Short mmCIF file of N, CA, C and O in Angstrom, two decimals:
data_model
loop_
_atom_site.label_atom_id
_atom_site.label_comp_id
_atom_site.label_asym_id
_atom_site.label_seq_id
_atom_site.Cartn_x
_atom_site.Cartn_y
_atom_site.Cartn_z
N GLU M 1 18.80 -176.64 -65.41
CA GLU M 1 18.27 -175.85 -64.58
C GLU M 1 18.79 -175.31 -62.65
O GLU M 1 19.60 -174.83 -63.52
N LYS M 2 19.04 -177.18 -63.39
CA LYS M 2 20.71 -176.61 -61.74
C LYS M 2 21.62 -176.96 -62.72
O LYS M 2 22.54 -175.38 -61.29
N SER M 3 22.34 -176.16 -62.98
CA SER M 3 23.76 -175.94 -63.33
C SER M 3 23.19 -173.93 -63.75
O SER M 3 24.13 -172.77 -63.19
N ALA M 4 22.37 -173.70 -64.06
CA ALA M 4 22.02 -172.46 -64.12
C ALA M 4 21.84 -172.18 -63.22
O ALA M 4 22.07 -170.79 -63.33
N LEU M 5 20.83 -172.20 -62.31
CA LEU M 5 21.15 -171.84 -60.10
C LEU M 5 22.33 -171.93 -59.48
O LEU M 5 22.62 -170.90 -58.87
N GLN M 6 23.36 -172.53 -59.85
CA GLN M 6 24.40 -173.00 -58.95
C GLN M 6 25.50 -171.62 -59.95
O GLN M 6 27.12 -171.50 -60.27
N LYS M 7 25.31 -170.94 -61.27
CA LYS M 7 25.82 -170.03 -61.24
C LYS M 7 26.70 -170.93 -62.64
O LYS M 7 27.89 -170.33 -63.26
N HIS M 8 26.90 -171.59 -62.62
CA HIS M 8 27.90 -172.87 -64.23
C HIS M 8 27.68 -172.69 -64.92
O HIS M 8 26.87 -173.18 -65.52
N TRP M 9 27.76 -171.51 -65.77
CA TRP M 9 26.63 -171.31 -67.25
C TRP M 9 27.78 -170.76 -68.03
O TRP M 9 26.94 -172.00 -68.91
N TYR M 10 28.98 -171.95 -68.35
CA TYR M 10 29.16 -172.70 -69.21
C TYR M 10 29.50 -174.22 -69.31
O TYR M 10 28.43 -174.88 -70.27
N ARG M 11 28.80 -175.49 -68.04
CA ARG M 11 27.98 -176.10 -68.34
C ARG M 11 26.43 -176.40 -68.75
O ARG M 11 25.89 -177.03 -69.62
N ALA M 12 26.10 -174.92 -68.31
CA ALA M 12 24.51 -174.44 -67.91
C ALA M 12 24.74 -174.08 -70.07
O ALA M 12 23.52 -175.36 -70.58
N SER M 13 25.36 -173.36 -70.85
CA SER M 13 25.66 -174.07 -72.21
C SER M 13 25.33 -174.51 -72.84
O SER M 13 24.57 -174.54 -73.93
N ILE M 14 26.13 -175.65 -72.38
CA ILE M 14 25.95 -177.00 -72.94
C ILE M 14 25.43 -178.34 -73.11
O ILE M 14 24.48 -178.71 -74.32
N ILE M 15 24.45 -178.16 -71.47
CA ILE M 15 23.47 -179.39 -72.24
C ILE M 15 22.36 -178.10 -72.38
O ILE M 15 21.58 -179.21 -72.62
N ALA M 16 22.40 -177.34 -71.89
CA ALA M 16 20.96 -176.18 -73.00
C ALA M 16 21.05 -176.82 -74.18
O ALA M 16 19.69 -176.78 -74.79
N ASN M 17 22.42 -176.28 -75.22
CA ASN M 17 22.71 -177.32 -75.97
C ASN M 17 22.20 -178.69 -76.94
O ASN M 17 21.66 -178.92 -77.38
N HIS M 18 22.57 -179.73 -76.20
CA HIS M 18 22.13 -181.38 -75.89
C HIS M 18 20.81 -181.04 -76.47
O HIS M 18 20.51 -182.08 -76.99
N LEU M 19 20.20 -180.30 -75.30
CA LEU M 19 18.75 -180.20 -75.55
C LEU M 19 18.47 -179.74 -76.25
O LEU M 19 17.58 -180.88 -76.90
N CYS M 20 18.83 -179.33 -76.84
CA CYS M 20 18.00 -178.00 -77.65
C CYS M 20 18.01 -180.03 -79.47
O CYS M 20 17.29 -179.86 -80.00
N GLU M 21 19.54 -179.70 -79.52
CA GLU M 21 19.40 -180.96 -80.60
C GLU M 21 18.34 -182.70 -80.88
O GLU M 21 17.67 -182.60 -80.53
N HIS M 22 18.54 -182.87 -78.71
CA HIS M 22 17.35 -184.09 -79.17
C HIS M 22 16.36 -183.36 -78.72
O HIS M 22 14.83 -184.26 -79.22
N HIS M 23 15.72 -182.54 -78.59
CA HIS M 23 13.95 -182.06 -78.69
C HIS M 23 13.92 -182.29 -80.77
O HIS M 23 13.45 -182.31 -80.87
N LEU M 24 15.45 -181.42 -81.03
CA LEU M 24 15.18 -181.86 -82.72
C LEU M 24 14.83 -183.16 -83.18
O LEU M 24 14.16 -182.84 -84.30
N ILE M 25 15.26 -183.23 -82.32
CA ILE M 25 15.39 -185.04 -83.64
C ILE M 25 13.55 -185.62 -82.90
O ILE M 25 13.60 -186.43 -83.57
N LEU M 26 14.04 -185.09 -81.67
CA LEU M 26 12.40 -185.39 -81.93
C LEU M 26 10.68 -184.85 -81.67
O LEU M 26 9.95 -185.31 -81.94
N GLY M 27 11.56 -183.43 -82.24
CA GLY M 27 10.45 -183.08 -83.45
C GLY M 27 9.35 -182.30 -82.12
O GLY M 27 9.00 -181.94 -83.20
N ASN M 28 10.17 -181.63 -81.00
CA ASN M 28 9.55 -180.66 -80.58
C ASN M 28 9.77 -179.49 -80.55
O ASN M 28 10.65 -179.46 -80.49
N MET M 29 10.34 -178.01 -82.01
CA MET M 29 10.86 -177.04 -82.23
C MET M 29 10.30 -176.79 -80.89
O MET M 29 11.40 -175.60 -80.65
N SER M 30 9.67 -175.61 -80.47
CA SER M 30 8.95 -174.99 -79.85
C SER M 30 9.55 -175.26 -77.91
O SER M 30 11.29 -174.75 -77.38
N ALA M 31 10.48 -177.33 -77.72
CA ALA M 31 11.40 -176.84 -76.51
C ALA M 31 13.02 -177.18 -77.87
O ALA M 31 13.55 -176.20 -76.67
N ALA M 32 12.60 -176.43 -78.07
CA ALA M 32 14.05 -177.05 -79.14
C ALA M 32 14.38 -175.99 -79.25
O ALA M 32 15.93 -174.92 -77.85
N MET M 33 13.86 -174.64 -79.28
CA MET M 33 13.82 -173.10 -79.31
C MET M 33 14.04 -172.51 -77.77
O MET M 33 15.37 -171.88 -77.84
N TYR M 34 13.98 -172.55 -77.69
CA TYR M 34 13.33 -172.50 -75.85
C TYR M 34 15.04 -173.13 -75.10
O TYR M 34 15.64 -172.29 -75.07
N CYS M 35 15.28 -173.81 -75.47
CA CYS M 35 16.73 -174.73 -74.99
C CYS M 35 18.24 -173.44 -76.25
O CYS M 35 19.04 -173.22 -74.82
N ALA M 36 17.46 -173.49 -77.35
CA ALA M 36 18.54 -172.72 -77.46
C ALA M 36 17.95 -171.59 -77.58
O ALA M 36 19.70 -170.78 -76.99
N ARG M 37 18.38 -170.70 -77.22
CA ARG M 37 17.73 -169.24 -76.73
C ARG M 37 17.60 -169.49 -75.13
O ARG M 37 19.48 -168.28 -74.72
N ARG M 38 18.22 -169.56 -74.09
CA ARG M 38 18.84 -170.42 -73.73
C ARG M 38 20.18 -171.44 -72.70
O ARG M 38 21.29 -169.67 -73.16
N GLY M 39 20.49 -171.27 -74.41
CA GLY M 39 21.79 -172.24 -74.85
C GLY M 39 22.33 -171.31 -74.74
O GLY M 39 23.56 -170.24 -74.71
N VAL M 40 21.72 -170.54 -75.67
CA VAL M 40 23.18 -168.70 -76.00
C VAL M 40 22.98 -167.87 -75.09
O VAL M 40 24.35 -167.38 -74.25
N ALA M 41 22.00 -167.98 -73.56
CA ALA M 41 22.17 -166.93 -73.13
C ALA M 41 23.55 -167.17 -71.29
O ALA M 41 24.06 -166.05 -71.60
N TYR M 42 23.42 -168.54 -71.21
CA TYR M 42 24.22 -169.34 -70.56
C TYR M 42 25.75 -168.55 -71.55
O TYR M 42 26.56 -168.91 -70.39
N ALA M 43 25.71 -168.85 -72.63
CA ALA M 43 27.65 -169.17 -73.54
C ALA M 43 27.54 -167.33 -73.06
O ALA M 43 29.74 -167.16 -72.68
N GLU M 44 26.66 -166.55 -73.39
CA GLU M 44 27.17 -165.22 -72.77
C GLU M 44 27.43 -165.22 -71.82
O GLU M 44 27.75 -164.42 -71.33
N LEU M 45 27.17 -165.78 -70.53
CA LEU M 45 27.47 -165.59 -69.32
C LEU M 45 28.62 -166.17 -69.20
O LEU M 45 29.32 -165.57 -68.06
N SER M 46 28.87 -167.18 -70.08
CA SER M 46 30.33 -167.73 -69.19
C SER M 46 31.16 -167.49 -69.48
O SER M 46 32.21 -166.79 -69.22
N HIS M 47 31.01 -166.06 -71.03
CA HIS M 47 31.72 -165.60 -71.43
C HIS M 47 32.63 -166.34 -72.33
O HIS M 47 33.94 -166.47 -72.77
N ASP M 48 32.59 -167.13 -73.52
CA ASP M 48 33.02 -168.19 -73.08
C ASP M 48 33.04 -168.58 -75.14
O ASP M 48 31.99 -169.06 -75.16
N GLN M 49 33.92 -168.57 -75.88
CA GLN M 49 33.14 -167.70 -77.15
C GLN M 49 33.19 -169.09 -78.24
O GLN M 49 32.09 -169.18 -79.39
N PRO M 50 34.20 -170.25 -77.94
CA PRO M 50 33.72 -171.57 -78.78
C PRO M 50 31.77 -171.29 -78.57
O PRO M 50 31.44 -172.03 -79.42
N SER M 51 31.52 -171.35 -77.22
CA SER M 51 30.68 -171.88 -76.56
C SER M 51 29.33 -171.36 -77.50
O SER M 51 28.77 -171.35 -78.27
N LEU M 52 29.35 -169.66 -77.58
CA LEU M 52 28.67 -168.58 -78.02
C LEU M 52 28.38 -168.23 -79.41
O LEU M 52 27.89 -168.81 -79.69
N LEU M 53 29.63 -168.78 -79.40
CA LEU M 53 29.76 -169.38 -81.03
C LEU M 53 28.82 -170.08 -81.93
O LEU M 53 27.48 -170.30 -82.87
N GLN M 54 28.93 -171.10 -80.67
CA GLN M 54 28.05 -172.30 -81.10
C GLN M 54 26.43 -172.87 -80.67
O GLN M 54 25.88 -172.08 -81.76
N ASN M 55 25.96 -171.93 -79.88
CA ASN M 55 25.02 -171.99 -79.21
C ASN M 55 24.32 -170.88 -80.81
O ASN M 55 22.70 -170.95 -81.12
N MET M 56 24.81 -169.62 -81.28
CA MET M 56 24.11 -169.13 -81.42
C MET M 56 24.02 -169.47 -83.15
O MET M 56 23.14 -168.99 -83.77
N ASN M 57 24.84 -170.05 -83.70
CA ASN M 57 24.95 -170.14 -84.94
C ASN M 57 23.58 -171.69 -85.41
O ASN M 57 22.46 -171.42 -85.26
N LEU M 58 24.10 -172.90 -83.40
CA LEU M 58 21.65 -173.13 -83.92
C LEU M 58 20.59 -172.59 -83.63
O LEU M 58 20.18 -172.94 -83.82
N LEU M 59 20.88 -170.95 -82.36
CA LEU M 59 19.45 -170.76 -83.06
C LEU M 59 19.17 -169.82 -83.99
O LEU M 59 18.44 -170.40 -84.70
N THR M 60 20.65 -169.94 -85.19
CA THR M 60 20.47 -168.93 -85.86
C THR M 60 19.47 -169.29 -86.95
O THR M 60 18.39 -169.15 -87.42
N ARG M 61 19.99 -170.78 -86.52
CA ARG M 61 19.52 -172.06 -87.58
C ARG M 61 18.01 -172.73 -87.34
O ARG M 61 17.25 -172.14 -88.51
N LEU M 62 17.55 -171.86 -86.31
CA LEU M 62 16.92 -172.67 -86.15
C LEU M 62 15.48 -171.93 -86.04
O LEU M 62 14.80 -171.95 -86.55
N LEU M 63 16.09 -170.30 -86.37
CA LEU M 63 15.08 -169.14 -87.10
C LEU M 63 15.28 -169.41 -87.98
O LEU M 63 14.33 -168.64 -88.41
N ARG M 64 15.99 -169.59 -89.05
CA ARG M 64 16.09 -169.66 -89.96
C ARG M 64 14.88 -170.61 -90.93
O ARG M 64 13.85 -170.49 -91.21
N VAL M 65 14.59 -171.45 -89.92
CA VAL M 65 13.86 -172.52 -90.33
C VAL M 65 12.05 -171.71 -90.19
O VAL M 65 11.40 -172.54 -90.81
N THR M 66 12.60 -170.92 -88.70
CA THR M 66 11.08 -171.62 -87.74
C THR M 66 10.47 -170.02 -89.39
O THR M 66 9.30 -169.26 -89.06
N GLY M 67 11.14 -168.98 -89.53
CA GLY M 67 10.19 -168.44 -90.46
C GLY M 67 11.18 -166.57 -89.73
O GLY M 67 11.39 -165.61 -90.04
N GLY M 68 12.29 -167.00 -89.01
CA GLY M 68 12.03 -165.88 -88.28
C GLY M 68 13.77 -164.66 -88.74
O GLY M 68 14.95 -164.56 -88.16
N THR M 69 13.17 -164.65 -89.62
CA THR M 69 14.53 -163.81 -90.32
C THR M 69 15.45 -162.72 -90.22
O THR M 69 16.18 -163.56 -90.00
N ARG M 70 14.31 -161.93 -89.63
CA ARG M 70 14.85 -160.93 -88.94
C ARG M 70 15.23 -160.83 -87.69
O ARG M 70 16.47 -160.78 -87.34
N GLU M 71 15.32 -161.78 -86.60
CA GLU M 71 15.80 -161.74 -85.74
C GLU M 71 17.70 -162.32 -85.66
O GLU M 71 18.44 -162.57 -84.88
N ALA M 72 17.40 -163.27 -87.02
CA ALA M 72 18.14 -164.35 -87.20
C ALA M 72 19.63 -162.90 -88.08
O ALA M 72 21.23 -163.50 -86.77
N ALA M 73 18.56 -162.05 -88.79
CA ALA M 73 19.57 -161.31 -88.85
C ALA M 73 20.37 -160.61 -88.07
O ALA M 73 21.28 -160.28 -87.79
N ARG M 74 19.40 -159.72 -86.71
CA ARG M 74 20.74 -159.55 -85.51
C ARG M 74 20.90 -160.16 -84.83
O ARG M 74 21.45 -159.63 -84.25
N LEU M 75 21.34 -161.64 -84.55
CA LEU M 75 22.48 -162.16 -83.82
C LEU M 75 22.92 -162.06 -84.74
O LEU M 75 24.01 -162.44 -83.40
N LEU M 76 22.82 -162.73 -86.46
CA LEU M 76 24.53 -162.59 -86.71
C LEU M 76 24.64 -161.68 -86.38
O LEU M 76 26.17 -161.15 -86.09
N GLU M 77 24.89 -160.39 -86.37
CA GLU M 77 24.89 -158.84 -85.99
C GLU M 77 25.15 -158.49 -84.85
O GLU M 77 26.22 -158.66 -84.23
N ARG M 78 24.90 -159.66 -84.06
CA ARG M 78 25.24 -159.13 -82.52
C ARG M 78 26.51 -160.19 -82.61
O ARG M 78 28.07 -160.55 -81.13
N VAL M 79 27.01 -161.72 -83.40
CA VAL M 79 27.71 -162.72 -83.20
C VAL M 79 29.11 -161.99 -83.65
O VAL M 79 30.72 -162.04 -82.99
N ARG M 80 29.16 -161.59 -85.03
CA ARG M 80 30.23 -160.06 -85.37
C ARG M 80 30.31 -158.99 -84.06
O ARG M 80 31.59 -159.29 -83.96
N ASP M 81 29.31 -158.11 -83.71
CA ASP M 81 30.20 -157.93 -82.43
C ASP M 81 30.66 -157.79 -81.34
O ASP M 81 31.87 -157.95 -81.08
N LYS M 82 30.09 -159.64 -81.59
CA LYS M 82 30.43 -160.02 -79.69
C LYS M 82 32.50 -160.70 -79.32
O LYS M 82 32.67 -160.87 -79.44
N CYS M 83 32.02 -160.86 -81.10
CA CYS M 83 33.08 -162.51 -80.63
C CYS M 83 34.64 -161.48 -81.97
O CYS M 83 35.35 -162.69 -82.46
N GLY M 84 33.83 -160.80 -83.03
CA GLY M 84 34.02 -159.81 -84.92
C GLY M 84 34.86 -161.18 -85.13
O GLY M 84 35.96 -161.35 -86.45
N VAL M 85 33.75 -162.10 -85.06
CA VAL M 85 34.35 -162.93 -85.59
C VAL M 85 33.03 -163.24 -86.93
O VAL M 85 32.32 -164.02 -86.18
N PRO M 86 32.68 -162.42 -88.56
CA PRO M 86 31.31 -163.42 -89.52
C PRO M 86 31.66 -165.44 -89.45
O PRO M 86 32.44 -165.53 -89.64
N PRO M 87 29.99 -165.53 -88.51
CA PRO M 87 30.09 -166.41 -89.62
C PRO M 87 29.89 -166.91 -91.19
O PRO M 87 29.82 -165.41 -91.33
N THR M 88 30.54 -168.11 -91.76
CA THR M 88 30.05 -167.68 -92.89
C THR M 88 28.23 -167.61 -93.60
O THR M 88 27.72 -168.94 -92.88
N VAL M 89 28.21 -167.66 -94.12
CA VAL M 89 26.79 -167.76 -95.00
C VAL M 89 27.20 -169.77 -95.60
O VAL M 89 25.63 -169.87 -95.18
N LYS M 90 27.70 -170.28 -96.21
CA LYS M 90 26.99 -171.26 -96.25
C LYS M 90 26.77 -172.38 -95.11
O LYS M 90 26.36 -172.99 -94.72
N ARG M 91 27.39 -172.17 -94.11
CA ARG M 91 27.57 -172.74 -92.87
C ARG M 91 26.20 -172.40 -92.37
O ARG M 91 24.94 -173.78 -91.70
N LEU M 92 25.50 -171.10 -92.28
CA LEU M 92 24.08 -170.99 -91.80
C LEU M 92 22.42 -171.40 -92.75
O LEU M 92 21.89 -171.63 -92.13
N ARG M 93 22.98 -171.33 -93.69
CA ARG M 93 22.00 -173.01 -94.69
C ARG M 93 22.36 -173.56 -94.68
O ARG M 93 21.69 -174.78 -94.57
N ALA M 94 22.88 -174.57 -93.43
CA ALA M 94 23.26 -175.99 -93.36
C ALA M 94 22.11 -176.19 -93.01
O ALA M 94 21.22 -175.80 -92.10
#
């Protein structure tokens, strides 16, 4: 939150991604989902495509695991629109 308050979006997106993975290890799915969503938002604000792709990929996988397939599909469309790179289906199934 401190990085976001200081508008260090790139750093905030990386920290949110790491926190998401940490919460996944601990089994706290709601906190992981929150961090994944924040990671995508911060990556969009940073305009850093690699971070955006990484965070969107993580959020998409979480959405698919939790049954949010429609939202995952919409997120995939955003990836295509924003980055111009279609994510591979094989990676999303991992």
